[in-house]
PDB file of C-alpha atoms in Angstrom:
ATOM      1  CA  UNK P 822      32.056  54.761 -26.875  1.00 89.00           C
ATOM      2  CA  UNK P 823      33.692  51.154 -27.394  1.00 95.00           C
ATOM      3  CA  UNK P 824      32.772  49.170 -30.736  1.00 97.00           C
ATOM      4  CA  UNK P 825      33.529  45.864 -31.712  1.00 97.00           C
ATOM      5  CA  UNK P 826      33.111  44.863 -34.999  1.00 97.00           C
ATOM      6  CA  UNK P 827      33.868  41.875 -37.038  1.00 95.00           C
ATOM      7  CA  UNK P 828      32.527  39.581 -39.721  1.00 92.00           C
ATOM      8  CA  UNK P 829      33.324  36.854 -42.248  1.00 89.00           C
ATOM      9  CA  UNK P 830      32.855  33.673 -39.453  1.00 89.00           C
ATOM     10  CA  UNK P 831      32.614  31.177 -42.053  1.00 87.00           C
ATOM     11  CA  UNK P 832      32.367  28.889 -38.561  1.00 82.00           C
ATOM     12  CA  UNK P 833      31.574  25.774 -40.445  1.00 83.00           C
ATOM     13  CA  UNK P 834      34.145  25.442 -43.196  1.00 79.00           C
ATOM     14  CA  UNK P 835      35.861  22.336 -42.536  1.00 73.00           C
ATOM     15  CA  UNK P 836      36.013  20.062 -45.329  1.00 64.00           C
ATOM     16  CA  UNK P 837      38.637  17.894 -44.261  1.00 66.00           C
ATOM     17  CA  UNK P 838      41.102  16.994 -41.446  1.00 70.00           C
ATOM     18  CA  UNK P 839      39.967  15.248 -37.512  1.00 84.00           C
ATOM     19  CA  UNK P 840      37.439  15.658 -35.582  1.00 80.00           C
ATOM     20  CA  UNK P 841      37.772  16.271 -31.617  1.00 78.00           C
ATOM     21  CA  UNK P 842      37.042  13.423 -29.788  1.00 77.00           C
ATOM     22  CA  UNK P 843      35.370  15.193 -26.938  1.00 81.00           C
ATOM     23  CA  UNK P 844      32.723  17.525 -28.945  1.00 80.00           C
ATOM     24  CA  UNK P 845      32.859  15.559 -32.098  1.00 75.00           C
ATOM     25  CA  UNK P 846      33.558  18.849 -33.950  1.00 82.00           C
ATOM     26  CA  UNK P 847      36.691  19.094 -36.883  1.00 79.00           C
ATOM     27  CA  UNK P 848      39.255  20.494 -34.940  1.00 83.00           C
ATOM     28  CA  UNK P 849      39.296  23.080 -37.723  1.00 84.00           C
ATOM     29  CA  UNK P 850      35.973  24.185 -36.452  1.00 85.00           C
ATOM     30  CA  UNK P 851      37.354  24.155 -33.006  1.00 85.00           C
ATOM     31  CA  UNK P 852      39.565  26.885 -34.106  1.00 87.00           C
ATOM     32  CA  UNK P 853      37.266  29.036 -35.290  1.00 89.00           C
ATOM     33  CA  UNK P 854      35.051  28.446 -32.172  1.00 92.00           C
ATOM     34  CA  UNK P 855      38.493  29.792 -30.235  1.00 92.00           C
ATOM     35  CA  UNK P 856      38.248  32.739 -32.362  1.00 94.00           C
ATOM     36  CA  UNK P 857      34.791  33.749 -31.875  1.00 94.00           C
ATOM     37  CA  UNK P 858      35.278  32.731 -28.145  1.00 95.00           C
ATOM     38  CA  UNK P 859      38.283  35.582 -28.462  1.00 97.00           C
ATOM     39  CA  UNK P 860      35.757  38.272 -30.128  1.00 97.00           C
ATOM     40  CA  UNK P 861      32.774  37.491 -27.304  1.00 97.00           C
ATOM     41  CA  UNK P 862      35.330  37.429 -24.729  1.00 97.00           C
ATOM     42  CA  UNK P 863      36.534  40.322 -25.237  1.00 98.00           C
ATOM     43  CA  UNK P 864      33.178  42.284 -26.245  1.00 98.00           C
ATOM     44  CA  UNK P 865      32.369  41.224 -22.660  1.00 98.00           C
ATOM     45  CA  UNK P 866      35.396  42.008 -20.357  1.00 98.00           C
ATOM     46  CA  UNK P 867      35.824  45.348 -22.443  1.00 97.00           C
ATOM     47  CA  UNK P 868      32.213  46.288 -21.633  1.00 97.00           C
ATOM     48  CA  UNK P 869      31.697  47.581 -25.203  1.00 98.00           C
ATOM     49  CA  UNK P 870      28.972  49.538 -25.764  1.00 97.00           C
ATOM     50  CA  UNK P 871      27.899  48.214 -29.246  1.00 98.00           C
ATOM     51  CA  UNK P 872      29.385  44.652 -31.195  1.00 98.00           C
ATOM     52  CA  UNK P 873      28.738  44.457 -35.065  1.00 98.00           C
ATOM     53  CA  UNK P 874      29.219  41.662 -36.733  1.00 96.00           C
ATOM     54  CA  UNK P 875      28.617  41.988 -40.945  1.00 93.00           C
ATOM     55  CA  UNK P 876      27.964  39.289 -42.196  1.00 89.00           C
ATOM     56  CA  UNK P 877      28.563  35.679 -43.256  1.00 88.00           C
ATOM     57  CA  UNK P 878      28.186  33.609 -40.207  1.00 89.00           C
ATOM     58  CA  UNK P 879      28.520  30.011 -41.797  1.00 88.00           C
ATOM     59  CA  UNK P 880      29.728  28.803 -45.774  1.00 86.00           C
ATOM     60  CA  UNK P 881      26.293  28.669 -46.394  1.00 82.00           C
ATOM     61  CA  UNK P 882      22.509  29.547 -45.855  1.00 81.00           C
ATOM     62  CA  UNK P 883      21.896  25.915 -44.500  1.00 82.00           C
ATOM     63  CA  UNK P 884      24.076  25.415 -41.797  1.00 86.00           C
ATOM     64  CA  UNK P 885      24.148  21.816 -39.412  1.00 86.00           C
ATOM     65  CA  UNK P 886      22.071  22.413 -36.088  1.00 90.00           C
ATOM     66  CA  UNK P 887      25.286  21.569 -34.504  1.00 89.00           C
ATOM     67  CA  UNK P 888      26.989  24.328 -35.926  1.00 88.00           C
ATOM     68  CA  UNK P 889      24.075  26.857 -35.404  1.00 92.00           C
ATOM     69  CA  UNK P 890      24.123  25.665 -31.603  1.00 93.00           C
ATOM     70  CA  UNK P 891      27.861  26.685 -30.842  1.00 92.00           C
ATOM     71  CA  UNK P 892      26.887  30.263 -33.190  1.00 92.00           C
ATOM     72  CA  UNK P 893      24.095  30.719 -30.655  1.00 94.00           C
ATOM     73  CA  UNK P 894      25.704  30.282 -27.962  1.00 95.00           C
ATOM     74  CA  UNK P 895      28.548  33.138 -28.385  1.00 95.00           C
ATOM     75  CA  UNK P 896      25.689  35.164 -29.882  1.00 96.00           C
ATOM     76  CA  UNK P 897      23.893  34.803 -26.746  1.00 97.00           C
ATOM     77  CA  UNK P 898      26.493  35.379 -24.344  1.00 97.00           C
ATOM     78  CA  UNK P 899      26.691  39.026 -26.085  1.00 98.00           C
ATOM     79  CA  UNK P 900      22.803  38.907 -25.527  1.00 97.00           C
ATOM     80  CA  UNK P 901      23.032  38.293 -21.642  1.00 98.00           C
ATOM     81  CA  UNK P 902      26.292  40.444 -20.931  1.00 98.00           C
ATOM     82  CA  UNK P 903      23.606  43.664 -22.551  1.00 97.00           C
ATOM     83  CA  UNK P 904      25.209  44.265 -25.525  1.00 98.00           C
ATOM     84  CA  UNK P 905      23.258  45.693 -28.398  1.00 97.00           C
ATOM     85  CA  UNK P 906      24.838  43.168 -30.838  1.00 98.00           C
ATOM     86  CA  UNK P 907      23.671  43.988 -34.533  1.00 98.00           C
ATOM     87  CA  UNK P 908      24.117  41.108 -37.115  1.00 96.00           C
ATOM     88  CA  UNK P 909      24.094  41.818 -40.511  1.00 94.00           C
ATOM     89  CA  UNK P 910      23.149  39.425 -42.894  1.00 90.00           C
ATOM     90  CA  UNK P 911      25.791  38.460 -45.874  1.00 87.00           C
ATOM     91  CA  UNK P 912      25.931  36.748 -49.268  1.00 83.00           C
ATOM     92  CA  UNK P 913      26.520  33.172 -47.318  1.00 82.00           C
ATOM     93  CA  UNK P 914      23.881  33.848 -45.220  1.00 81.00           C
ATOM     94  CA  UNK P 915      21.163  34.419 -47.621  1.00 79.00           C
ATOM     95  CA  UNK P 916      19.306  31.931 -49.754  1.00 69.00           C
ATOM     96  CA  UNK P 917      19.103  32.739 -53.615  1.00 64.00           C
ATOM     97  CA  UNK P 918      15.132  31.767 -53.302  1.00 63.00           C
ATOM     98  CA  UNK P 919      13.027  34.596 -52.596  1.00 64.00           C
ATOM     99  CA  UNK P 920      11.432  34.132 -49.276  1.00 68.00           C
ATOM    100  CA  UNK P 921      13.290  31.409 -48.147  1.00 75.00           C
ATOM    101  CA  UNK P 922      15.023  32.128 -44.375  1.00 77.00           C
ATOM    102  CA  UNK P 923      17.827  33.407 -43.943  1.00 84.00           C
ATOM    103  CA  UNK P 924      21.318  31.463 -41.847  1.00 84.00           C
ATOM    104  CA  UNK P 925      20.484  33.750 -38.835  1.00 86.00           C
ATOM    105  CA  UNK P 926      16.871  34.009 -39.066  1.00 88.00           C
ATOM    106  CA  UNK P 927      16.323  32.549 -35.595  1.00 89.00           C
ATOM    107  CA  UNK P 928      17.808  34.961 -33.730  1.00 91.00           C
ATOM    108  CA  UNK P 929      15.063  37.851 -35.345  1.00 89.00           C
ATOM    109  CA  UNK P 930      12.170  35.160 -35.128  1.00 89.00           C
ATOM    110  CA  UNK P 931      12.880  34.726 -31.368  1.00 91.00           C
ATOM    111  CA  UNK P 932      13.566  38.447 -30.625  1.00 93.00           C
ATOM    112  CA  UNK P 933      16.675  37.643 -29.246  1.00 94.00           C
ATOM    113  CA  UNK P 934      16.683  40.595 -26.142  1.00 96.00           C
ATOM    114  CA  UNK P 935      20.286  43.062 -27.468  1.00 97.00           C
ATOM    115  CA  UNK P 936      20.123  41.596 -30.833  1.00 97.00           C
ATOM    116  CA  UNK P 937      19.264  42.882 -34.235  1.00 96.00           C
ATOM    117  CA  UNK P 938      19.527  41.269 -37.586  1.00 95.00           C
ATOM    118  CA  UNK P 939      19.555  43.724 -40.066  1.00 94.00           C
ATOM    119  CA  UNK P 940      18.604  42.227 -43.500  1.00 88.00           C
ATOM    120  CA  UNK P 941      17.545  45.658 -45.120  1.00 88.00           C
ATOM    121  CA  UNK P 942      19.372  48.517 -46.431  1.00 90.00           C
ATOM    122  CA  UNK P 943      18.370  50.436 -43.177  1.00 94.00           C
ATOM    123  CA  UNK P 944      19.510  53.775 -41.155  1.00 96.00           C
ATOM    124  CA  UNK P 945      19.323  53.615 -37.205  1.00 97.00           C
ATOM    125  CA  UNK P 946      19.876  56.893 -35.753  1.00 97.00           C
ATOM    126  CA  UNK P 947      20.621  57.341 -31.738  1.00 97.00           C
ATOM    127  CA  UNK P 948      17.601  57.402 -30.458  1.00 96.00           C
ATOM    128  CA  UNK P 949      16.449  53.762 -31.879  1.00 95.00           C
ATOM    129  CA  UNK P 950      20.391  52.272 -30.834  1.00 95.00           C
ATOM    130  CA  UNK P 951      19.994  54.475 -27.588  1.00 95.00           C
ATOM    131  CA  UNK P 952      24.048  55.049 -28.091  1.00 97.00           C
ATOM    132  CA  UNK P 953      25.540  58.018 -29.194  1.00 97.00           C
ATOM    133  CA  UNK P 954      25.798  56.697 -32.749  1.00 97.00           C
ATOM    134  CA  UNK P 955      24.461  56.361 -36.144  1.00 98.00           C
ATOM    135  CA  UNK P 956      24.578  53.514 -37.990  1.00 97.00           C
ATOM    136  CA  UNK P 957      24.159  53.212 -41.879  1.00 96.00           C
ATOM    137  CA  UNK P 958      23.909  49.275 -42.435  1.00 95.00           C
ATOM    138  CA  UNK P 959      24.056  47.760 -46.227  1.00 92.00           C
ATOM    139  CA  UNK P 960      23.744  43.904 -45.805  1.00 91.00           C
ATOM    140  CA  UNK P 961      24.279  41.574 -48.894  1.00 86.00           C
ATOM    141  CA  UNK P 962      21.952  42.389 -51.294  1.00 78.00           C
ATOM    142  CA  UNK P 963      20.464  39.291 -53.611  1.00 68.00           C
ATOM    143  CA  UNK P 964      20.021  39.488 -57.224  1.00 63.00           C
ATOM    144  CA  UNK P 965      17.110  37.454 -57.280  1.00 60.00           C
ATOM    145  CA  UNK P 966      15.052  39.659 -54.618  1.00 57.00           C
ATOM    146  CA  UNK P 967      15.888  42.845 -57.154  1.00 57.00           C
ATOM    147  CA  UNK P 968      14.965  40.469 -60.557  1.00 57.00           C
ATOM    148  CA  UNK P 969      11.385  39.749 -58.483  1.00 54.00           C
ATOM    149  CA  UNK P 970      10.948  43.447 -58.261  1.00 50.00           C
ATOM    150  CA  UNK P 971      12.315  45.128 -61.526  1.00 54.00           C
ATOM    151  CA  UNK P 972      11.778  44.671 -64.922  1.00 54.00           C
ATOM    152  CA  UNK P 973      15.856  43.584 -65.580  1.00 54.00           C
ATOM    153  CA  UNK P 974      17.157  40.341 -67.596  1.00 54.00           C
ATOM    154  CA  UNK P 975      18.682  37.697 -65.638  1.00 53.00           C
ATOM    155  CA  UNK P 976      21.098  37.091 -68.439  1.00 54.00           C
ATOM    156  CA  UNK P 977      23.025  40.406 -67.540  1.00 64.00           C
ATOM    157  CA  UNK P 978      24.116  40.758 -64.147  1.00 63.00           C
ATOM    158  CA  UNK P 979      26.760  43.476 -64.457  1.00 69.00           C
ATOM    159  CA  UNK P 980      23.261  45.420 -65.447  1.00 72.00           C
ATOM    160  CA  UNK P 981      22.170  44.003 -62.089  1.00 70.00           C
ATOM    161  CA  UNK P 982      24.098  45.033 -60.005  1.00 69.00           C
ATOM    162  CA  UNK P 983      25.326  48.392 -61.687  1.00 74.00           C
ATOM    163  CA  UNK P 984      21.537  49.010 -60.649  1.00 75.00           C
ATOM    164  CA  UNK P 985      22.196  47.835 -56.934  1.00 75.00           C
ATOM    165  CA  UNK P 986      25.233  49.430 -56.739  1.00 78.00           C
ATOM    166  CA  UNK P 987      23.380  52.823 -58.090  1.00 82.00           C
ATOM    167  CA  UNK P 988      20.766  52.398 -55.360  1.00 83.00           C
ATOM    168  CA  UNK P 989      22.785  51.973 -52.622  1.00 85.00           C
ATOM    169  CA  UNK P 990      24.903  54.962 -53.352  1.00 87.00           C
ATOM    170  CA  UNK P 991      21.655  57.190 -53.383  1.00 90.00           C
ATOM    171  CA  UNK P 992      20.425  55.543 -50.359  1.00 90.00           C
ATOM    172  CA  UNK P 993      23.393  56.156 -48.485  1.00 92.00           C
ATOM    173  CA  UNK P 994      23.899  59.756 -49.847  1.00 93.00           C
ATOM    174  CA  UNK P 995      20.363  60.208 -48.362  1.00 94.00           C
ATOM    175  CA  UNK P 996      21.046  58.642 -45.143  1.00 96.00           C
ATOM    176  CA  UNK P 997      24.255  60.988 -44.944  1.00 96.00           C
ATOM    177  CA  UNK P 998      22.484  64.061 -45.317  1.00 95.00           C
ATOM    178  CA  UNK P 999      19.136  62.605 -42.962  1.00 95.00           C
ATOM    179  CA  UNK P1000      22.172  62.268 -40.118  1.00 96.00           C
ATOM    180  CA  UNK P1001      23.036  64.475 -37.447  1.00 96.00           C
ATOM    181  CA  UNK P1002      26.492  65.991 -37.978  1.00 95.00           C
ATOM    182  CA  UNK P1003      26.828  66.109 -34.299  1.00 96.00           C
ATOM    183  CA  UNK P1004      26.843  62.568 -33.873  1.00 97.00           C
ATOM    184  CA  UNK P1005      29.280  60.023 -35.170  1.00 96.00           C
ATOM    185  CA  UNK P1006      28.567  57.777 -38.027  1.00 97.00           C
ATOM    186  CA  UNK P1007      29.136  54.302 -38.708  1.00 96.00           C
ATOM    187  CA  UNK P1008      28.653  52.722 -42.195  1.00 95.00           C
ATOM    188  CA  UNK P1009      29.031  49.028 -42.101  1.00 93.00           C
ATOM    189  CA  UNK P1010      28.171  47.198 -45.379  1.00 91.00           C
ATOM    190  CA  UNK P1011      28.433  42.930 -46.313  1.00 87.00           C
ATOM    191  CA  UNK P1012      30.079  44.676 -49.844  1.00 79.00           C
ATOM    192  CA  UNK P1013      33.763  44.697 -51.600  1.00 73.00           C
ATOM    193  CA  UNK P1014      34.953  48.502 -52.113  1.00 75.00           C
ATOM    194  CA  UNK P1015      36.456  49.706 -55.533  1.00 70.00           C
ATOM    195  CA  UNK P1016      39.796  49.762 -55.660  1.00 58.00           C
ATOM    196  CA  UNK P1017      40.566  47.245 -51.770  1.00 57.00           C
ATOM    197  CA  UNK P1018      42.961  44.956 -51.766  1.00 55.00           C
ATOM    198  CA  UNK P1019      42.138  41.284 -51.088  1.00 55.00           C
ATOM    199  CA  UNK P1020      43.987  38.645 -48.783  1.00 55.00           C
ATOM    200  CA  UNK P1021      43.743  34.953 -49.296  1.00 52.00           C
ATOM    201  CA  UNK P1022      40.895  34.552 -47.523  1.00 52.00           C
ATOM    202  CA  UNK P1023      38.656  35.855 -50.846  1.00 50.00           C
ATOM    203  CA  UNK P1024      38.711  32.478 -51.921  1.00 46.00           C
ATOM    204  CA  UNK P1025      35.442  31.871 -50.141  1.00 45.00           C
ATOM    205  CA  UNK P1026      33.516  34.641 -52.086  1.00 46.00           C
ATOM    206  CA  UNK P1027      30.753  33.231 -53.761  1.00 44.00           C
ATOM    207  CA  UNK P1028      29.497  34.296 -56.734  1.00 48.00           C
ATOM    208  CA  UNK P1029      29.883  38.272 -57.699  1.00 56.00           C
ATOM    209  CA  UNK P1030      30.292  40.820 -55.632  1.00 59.00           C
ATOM    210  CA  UNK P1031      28.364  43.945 -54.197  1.00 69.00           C
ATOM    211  CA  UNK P1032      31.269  46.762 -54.751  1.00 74.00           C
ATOM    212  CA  UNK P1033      30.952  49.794 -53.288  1.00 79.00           C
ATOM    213  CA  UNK P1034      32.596  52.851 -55.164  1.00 77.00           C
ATOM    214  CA  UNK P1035      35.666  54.138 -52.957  1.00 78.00           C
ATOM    215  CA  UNK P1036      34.300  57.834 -53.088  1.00 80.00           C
ATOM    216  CA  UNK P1037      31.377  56.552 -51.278  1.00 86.00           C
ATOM    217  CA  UNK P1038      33.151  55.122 -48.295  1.00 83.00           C
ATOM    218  CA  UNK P1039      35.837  58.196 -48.420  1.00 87.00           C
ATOM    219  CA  UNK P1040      32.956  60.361 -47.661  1.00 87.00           C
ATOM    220  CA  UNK P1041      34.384  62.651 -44.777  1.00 91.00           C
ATOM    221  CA  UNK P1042      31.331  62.676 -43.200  1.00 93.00           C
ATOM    222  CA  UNK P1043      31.707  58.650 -42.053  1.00 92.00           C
ATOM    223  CA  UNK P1044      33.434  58.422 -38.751  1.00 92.00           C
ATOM    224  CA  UNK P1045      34.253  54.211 -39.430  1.00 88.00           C
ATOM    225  CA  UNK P1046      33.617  51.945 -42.076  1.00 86.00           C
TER     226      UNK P1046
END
């Protein structure tokens, strides 16, 4: 099967420089616009079977309508062509207020036909993609959704998210074992990795990260992370 994956849009990051006449966008935006055009393009001409994007559409949770428009638009081309497109939600995307929407909420509100936001540790095995494939997803998870539900002090957060981190590794271990060895697995997580290496373009982090140990993601029983 063919899979296209990517993530880190950041669409909307323009803080200075000219706008385009025509649209009234910053050309910066333009550019990334050209880029995601590339990606949907692509995803379309290709005929993948499955697109994943994880995570971190815009530079924050409360993107311009504007913006949101041209995201739609790519995201429903993907929608029309039949592509299951699965959207993952990331630390950008995500409000720090409990049950406040998320950047991409619309497209789950609206049950989007091909499209899936996954905001949930989840596990979709082939029957519920109806591909050959199994897909472990880990989107960003928030400090203050695990604060509402645990007894833990805000004032420590490497407590926090040595927790998170904990959980996620038994979840996934779980998942892994759950899976079909017959069938390929995919885990694709909004997270750093212990241990990466990081280009210039981790100046747009916000805030601490969700690292995933390297021995998880080394696990020879993932076909692609």
């Amino acid at each position: 099967m063919k899979l296209l994956h990517f993530a880190d849009a950041h669409i909307d990051m323009a803080n200075y420089g000219r706008h385009d006449a025509e649209s009234g966008l910053p050309l910066r935006v333009l550019d990334f616009l050209k880029s995601l055009d590339t990606i949907v393009d692509t995803a379309i001409r290709e005929k993948v079977d499955l697109v994943i994007f994880a995570g971190d559409a815009y530079k924050d949770r409360a993107p311009s309508p504007t913006f949101q428009r041209e995201w739609g638009r790519r995201i429903i081309r993907l929608s029309k062509a039949g592509i299951p497109t699965l959207l993952l939600i990331g630390n950008h995307d995500l409000s720090p207020a409990l049950g406040r929407a998320h950047a991409i909420q619309e497209f789950d509100t609206l049950e989007v036909p091909n499209v899936r936001v996954l905001s949930r540790p989840c596990f979709l095995n082939a029957d519920e993609l109806g591909l050959p494939v199994q897909i472990i997803a880990i989107p960003w998870i928030s400090r203050s959704g695990l604060l509402a539900s645990q007894d833990m002090s805000a004032a420590d957060p490497s407590a926090i998210f040595a927790n998170i981190e904990s959980r996620i590794t038994d979840l996934v271990h779980g998942w892994l074992n759950e899976a079909d060895p017959n069938i390929p697995i995919i885990l694709t997580a909004h997270a750093s990795v212990q241990g990466a290496t990081y280009g210039s373009e981790r100046t747009v982090m916000l805030g601490a990260d969700l690292v995933l140990p390297g021995s998880l993601v080394k696990d020879p029983r993932l076909d692609y992370v």
